[in-house]
Coordinates of C-alpha atoms in Angstrom, one line a residue:
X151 CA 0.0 0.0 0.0
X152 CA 1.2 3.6 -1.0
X153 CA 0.5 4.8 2.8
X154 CA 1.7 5.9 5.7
X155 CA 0.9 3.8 8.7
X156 CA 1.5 4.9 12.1
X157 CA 1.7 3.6 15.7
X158 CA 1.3 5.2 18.7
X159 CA 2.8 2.9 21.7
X160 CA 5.0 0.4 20.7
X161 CA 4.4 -2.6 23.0
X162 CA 4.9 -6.3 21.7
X163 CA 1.5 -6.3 20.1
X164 CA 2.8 -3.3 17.6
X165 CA 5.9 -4.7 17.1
X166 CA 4.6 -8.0 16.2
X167 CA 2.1 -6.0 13.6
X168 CA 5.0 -4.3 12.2
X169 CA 7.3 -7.3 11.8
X170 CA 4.7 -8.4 9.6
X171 CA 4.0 -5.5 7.6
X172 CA 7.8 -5.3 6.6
X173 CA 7.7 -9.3 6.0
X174 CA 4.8 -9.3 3.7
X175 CA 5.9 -5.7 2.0
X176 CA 2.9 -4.4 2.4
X177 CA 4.1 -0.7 3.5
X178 CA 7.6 0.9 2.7
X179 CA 9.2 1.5 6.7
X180 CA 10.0 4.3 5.8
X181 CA 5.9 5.3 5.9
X182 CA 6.0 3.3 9.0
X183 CA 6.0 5.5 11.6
X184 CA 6.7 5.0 15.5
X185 CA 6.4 7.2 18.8
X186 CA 6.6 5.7 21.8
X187 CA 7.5 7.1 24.9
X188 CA 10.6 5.4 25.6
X189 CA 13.3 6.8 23.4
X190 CA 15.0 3.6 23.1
X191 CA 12.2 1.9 21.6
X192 CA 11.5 4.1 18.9
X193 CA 15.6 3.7 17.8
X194 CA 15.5 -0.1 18.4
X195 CA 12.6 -0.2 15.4
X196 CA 14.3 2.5 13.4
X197 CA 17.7 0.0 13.5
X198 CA 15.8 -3.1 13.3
X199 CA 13.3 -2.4 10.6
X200 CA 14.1 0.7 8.9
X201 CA 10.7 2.7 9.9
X202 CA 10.3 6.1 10.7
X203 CA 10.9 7.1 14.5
X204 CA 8.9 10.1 15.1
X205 CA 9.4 12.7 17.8
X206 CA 6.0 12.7 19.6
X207 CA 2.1 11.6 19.0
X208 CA 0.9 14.7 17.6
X209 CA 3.8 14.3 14.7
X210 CA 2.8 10.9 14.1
X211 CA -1.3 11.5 13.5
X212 CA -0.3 14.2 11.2
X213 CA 1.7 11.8 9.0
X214 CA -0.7 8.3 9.2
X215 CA -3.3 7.7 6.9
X216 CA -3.8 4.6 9.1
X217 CA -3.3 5.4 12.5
X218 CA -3.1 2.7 15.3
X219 CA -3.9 3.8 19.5
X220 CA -1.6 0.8 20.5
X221 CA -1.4 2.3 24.5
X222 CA -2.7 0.5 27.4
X223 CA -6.4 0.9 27.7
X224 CA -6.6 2.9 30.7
X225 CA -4.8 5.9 28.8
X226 CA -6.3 5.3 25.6
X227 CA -8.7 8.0 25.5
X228 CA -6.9 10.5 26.7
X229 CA -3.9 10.0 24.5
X230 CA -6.5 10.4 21.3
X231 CA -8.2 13.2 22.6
X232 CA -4.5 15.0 22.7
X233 CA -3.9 14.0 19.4
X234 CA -8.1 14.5 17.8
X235 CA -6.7 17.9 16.2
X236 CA -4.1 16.9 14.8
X237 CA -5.3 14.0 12.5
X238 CA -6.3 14.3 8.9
X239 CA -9.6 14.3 7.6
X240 CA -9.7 10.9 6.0
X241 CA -7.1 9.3 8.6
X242 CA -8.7 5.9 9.6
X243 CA -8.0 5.1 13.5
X244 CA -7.9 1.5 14.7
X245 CA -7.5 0.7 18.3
X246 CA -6.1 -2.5 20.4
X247 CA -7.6 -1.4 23.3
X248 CA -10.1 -4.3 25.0
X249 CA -12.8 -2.8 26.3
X250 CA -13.3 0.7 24.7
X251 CA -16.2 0.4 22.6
X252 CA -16.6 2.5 19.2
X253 CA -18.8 5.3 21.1
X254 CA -16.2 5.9 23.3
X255 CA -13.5 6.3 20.8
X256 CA -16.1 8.5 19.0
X257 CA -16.6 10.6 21.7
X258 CA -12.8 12.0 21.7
X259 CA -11.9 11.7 18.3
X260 CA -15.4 12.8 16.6
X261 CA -18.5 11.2 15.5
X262 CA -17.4 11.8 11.5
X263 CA -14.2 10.0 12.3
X264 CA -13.0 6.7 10.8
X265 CA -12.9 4.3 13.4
X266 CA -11.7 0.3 13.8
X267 CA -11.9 -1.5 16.7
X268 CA -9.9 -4.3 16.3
X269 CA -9.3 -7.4 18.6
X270 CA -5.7 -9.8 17.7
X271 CA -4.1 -12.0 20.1
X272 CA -0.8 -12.9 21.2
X273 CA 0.1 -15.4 18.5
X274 CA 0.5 -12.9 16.2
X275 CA 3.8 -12.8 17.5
X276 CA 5.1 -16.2 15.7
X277 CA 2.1 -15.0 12.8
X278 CA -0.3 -17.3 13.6
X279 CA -2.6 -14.5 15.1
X280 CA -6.3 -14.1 15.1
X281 CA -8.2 -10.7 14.6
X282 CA -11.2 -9.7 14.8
X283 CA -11.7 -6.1 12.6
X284 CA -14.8 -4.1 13.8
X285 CA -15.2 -1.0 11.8
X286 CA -17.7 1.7 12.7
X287 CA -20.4 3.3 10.1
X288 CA -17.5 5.7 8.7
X289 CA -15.5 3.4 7.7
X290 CA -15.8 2.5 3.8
X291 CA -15.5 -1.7 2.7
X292 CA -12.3 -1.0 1.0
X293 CA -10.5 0.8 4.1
X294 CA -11.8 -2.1 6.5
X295 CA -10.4 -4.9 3.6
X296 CA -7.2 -2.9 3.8
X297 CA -7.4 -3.5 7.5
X298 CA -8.4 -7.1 7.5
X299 CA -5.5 -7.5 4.9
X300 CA -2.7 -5.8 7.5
X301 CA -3.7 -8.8 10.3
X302 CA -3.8 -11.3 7.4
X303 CA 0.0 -10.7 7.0
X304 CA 0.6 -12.5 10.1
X305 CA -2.1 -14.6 10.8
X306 CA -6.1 -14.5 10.0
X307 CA -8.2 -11.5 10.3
X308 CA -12.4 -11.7 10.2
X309 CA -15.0 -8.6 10.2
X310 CA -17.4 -8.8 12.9
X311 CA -20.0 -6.6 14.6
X312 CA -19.3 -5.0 17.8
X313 CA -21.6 -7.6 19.3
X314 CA -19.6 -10.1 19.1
X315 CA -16.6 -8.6 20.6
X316 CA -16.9 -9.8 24.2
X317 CA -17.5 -13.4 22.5
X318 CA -14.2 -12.9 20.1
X319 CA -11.9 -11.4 24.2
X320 CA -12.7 -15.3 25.3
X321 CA -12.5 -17.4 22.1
X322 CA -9.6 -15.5 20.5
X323 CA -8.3 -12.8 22.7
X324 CA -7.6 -14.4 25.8
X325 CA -8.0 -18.1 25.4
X326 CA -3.8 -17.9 24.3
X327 CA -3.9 -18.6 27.8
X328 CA -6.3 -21.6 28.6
X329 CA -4.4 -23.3 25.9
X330 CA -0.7 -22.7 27.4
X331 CA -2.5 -24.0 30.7
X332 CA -3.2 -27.3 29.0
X333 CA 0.0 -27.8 27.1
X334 CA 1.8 -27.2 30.7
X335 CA -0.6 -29.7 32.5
X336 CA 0.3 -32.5 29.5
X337 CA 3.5 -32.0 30.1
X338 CA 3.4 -32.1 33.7
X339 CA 1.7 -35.5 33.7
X340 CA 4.3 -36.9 30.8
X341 CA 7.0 -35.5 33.2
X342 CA 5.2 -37.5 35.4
X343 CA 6.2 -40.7 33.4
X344 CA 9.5 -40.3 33.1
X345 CA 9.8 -37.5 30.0
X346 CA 12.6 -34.7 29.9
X347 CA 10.7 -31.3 30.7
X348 CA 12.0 -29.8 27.4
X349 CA 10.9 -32.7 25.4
X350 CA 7.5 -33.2 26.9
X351 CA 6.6 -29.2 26.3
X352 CA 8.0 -30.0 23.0
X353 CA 5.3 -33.2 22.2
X354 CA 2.7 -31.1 24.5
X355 CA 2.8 -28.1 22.1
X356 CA 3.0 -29.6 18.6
X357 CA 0.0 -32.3 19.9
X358 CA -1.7 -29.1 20.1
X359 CA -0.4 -27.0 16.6
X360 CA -1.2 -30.5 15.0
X361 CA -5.1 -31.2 16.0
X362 CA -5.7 -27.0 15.8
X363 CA -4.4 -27.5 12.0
X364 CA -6.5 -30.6 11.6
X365 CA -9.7 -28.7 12.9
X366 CA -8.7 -25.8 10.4
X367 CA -7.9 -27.9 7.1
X368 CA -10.1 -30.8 7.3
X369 CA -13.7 -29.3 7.4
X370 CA -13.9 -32.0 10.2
X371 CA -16.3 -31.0 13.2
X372 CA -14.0 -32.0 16.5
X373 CA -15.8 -34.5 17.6
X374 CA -15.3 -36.2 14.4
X375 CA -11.8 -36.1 14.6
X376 CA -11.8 -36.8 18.8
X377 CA -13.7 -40.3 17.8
X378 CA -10.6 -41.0 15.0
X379 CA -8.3 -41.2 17.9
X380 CA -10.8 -42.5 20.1
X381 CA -9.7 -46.9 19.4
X382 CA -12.6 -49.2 21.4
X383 CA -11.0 -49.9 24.9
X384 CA -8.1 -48.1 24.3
X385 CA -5.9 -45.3 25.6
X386 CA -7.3 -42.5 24.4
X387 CA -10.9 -43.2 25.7
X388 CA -10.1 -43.9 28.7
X389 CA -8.3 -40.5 28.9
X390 CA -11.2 -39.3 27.6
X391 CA -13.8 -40.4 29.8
X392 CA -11.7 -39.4 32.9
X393 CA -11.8 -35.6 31.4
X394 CA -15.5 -35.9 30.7
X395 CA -15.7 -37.3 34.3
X396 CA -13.7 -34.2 35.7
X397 CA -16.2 -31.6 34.3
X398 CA -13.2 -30.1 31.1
X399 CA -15.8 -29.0 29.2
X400 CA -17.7 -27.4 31.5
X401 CA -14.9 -25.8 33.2
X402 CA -13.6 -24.0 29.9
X403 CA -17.3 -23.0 29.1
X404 CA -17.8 -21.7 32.7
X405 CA -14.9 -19.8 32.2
X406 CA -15.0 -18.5 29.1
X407 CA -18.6 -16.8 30.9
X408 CA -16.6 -15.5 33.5
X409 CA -14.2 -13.6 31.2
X410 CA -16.9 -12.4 28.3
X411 CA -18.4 -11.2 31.3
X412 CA -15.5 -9.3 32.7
X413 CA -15.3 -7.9 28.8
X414 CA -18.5 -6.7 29.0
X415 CA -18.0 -4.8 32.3
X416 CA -14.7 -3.2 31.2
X417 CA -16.4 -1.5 28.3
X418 CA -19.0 0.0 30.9
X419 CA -16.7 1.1 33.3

């Protein structure tokens, strides 16, 4: 794209984005442009990636024509009301920030404002990330492809309604962490039998990486795929039965609730 891009805050979830905007070429770095508010960050991305360090957040929303609020949550709003004068009229603004809705951002930046909420998690970091792209009535079909196409760089991006967002925080945005809970507890047991530590997180994770891919690429639906593996009086059903037995699925259902719920109060705080 013959843009500028720009980022204000430049935590690990921007640098992931940007690492895959310079791998898939999809901006120049030098119309990627950086402020955060450590010095040394901004000259650590210059050196590593070739983008534009820029000398403060006002200079940066004059230069985007994509412009992403990548600050913690609890300062996002004040950070884009600083810089609502300074952006251009057709700028479009996506935020990271769980639990500010679209009326909120609206209500510092301007109600005739371009506005994306978007949702990615942490594995965009190896780009295998999952997005969620929520654009508000602004917002043309072309700009938000051009923002699903950003997160496709280093992962998969989908469009949803803002609806769905506090459904998209537990399946996508937080669950990073239910699954590293499970991969530690298989490896714990096979350390249990006797495995190396480093070699059981090794057979833990890729276990996981394999049946996610399976779920992805063979139309399959899960159970399907759990009653390939499932041999009559074998291993696997008996492991199976024993997590049916110990309530799994309604522990990761119960607390999925729990956290849409928590979502959902954060945006009416």
């Amino acid at each position: 794209m013959d843009k500028k891009i720009g980022f204000i805050g430049c935590g690990n979830m921007s640098k992931a984005i940007i690492a895959g905007l310079v791998a898939a070429g999809q901006f120049k770095p030098a119309n990627i442009w950086v402020f955060d508010r450590k010095p040394e960050t901004n000259r650590q991305m210059q050196q590593q990636y070739g983008i534009t360090p820029a000398s403060s957040s006002t200079e940066v929303a004059k230069q985007a024509d994509i412009l992403f609020g990548a600050v913690k949550p609890n300062v996002m709003l004040s950070v884009l009301k600083e810089i609502a004068g300074s952006l251009n009229k057709d700028t479009v603004v996506v935020s990271i920030a769980a639990g500010i809705t679209l009326e909120q951002l609206a209500g510092v930046l301007g109600y005739d404002r371009k506005i994306v909420r978007v949702m990615p998690n942490t594995p965009a970091l190896v780009s295998q990330g999952m997005t969620s792209v929520t654009p508000n009535m602004v917002v043309t079909q072309q700009e938000t492809d051009e923002i699903i196409e950003i997160f496709n760089g280093f992962g998969q991006a989908v469009q949803v309604p803002e609806y769905l967002i506090h459904a998209v925080v537990g399946v996508s945005g937080s669950s990073p962490a239910y699954v590293f809970m499970f991969i530690e507890a298989m490896a714990d047991a096979a350390v249990l039998g006797g495995m190396p530590r480093a070699q059981a997180y090794q057979f833990a994770a890729q276990a996981v990486k394999g049946a996610a891919q399976m779920v992805l690429e063979s139309g399959k639906h899960p159970a399907e795929l759990k009653d390939m593996v499932c041999s009559p009086g074998g291993t696997t059903i008996e492991a199976v039965t024993t997590l049916e037995e110990t309530g799994l699925r309604s522990a990761v259902i119960r607390s999925m609730q729990r956290c849409m719920a928590k979502s959902e109060a954060m945006s009416k705080a």
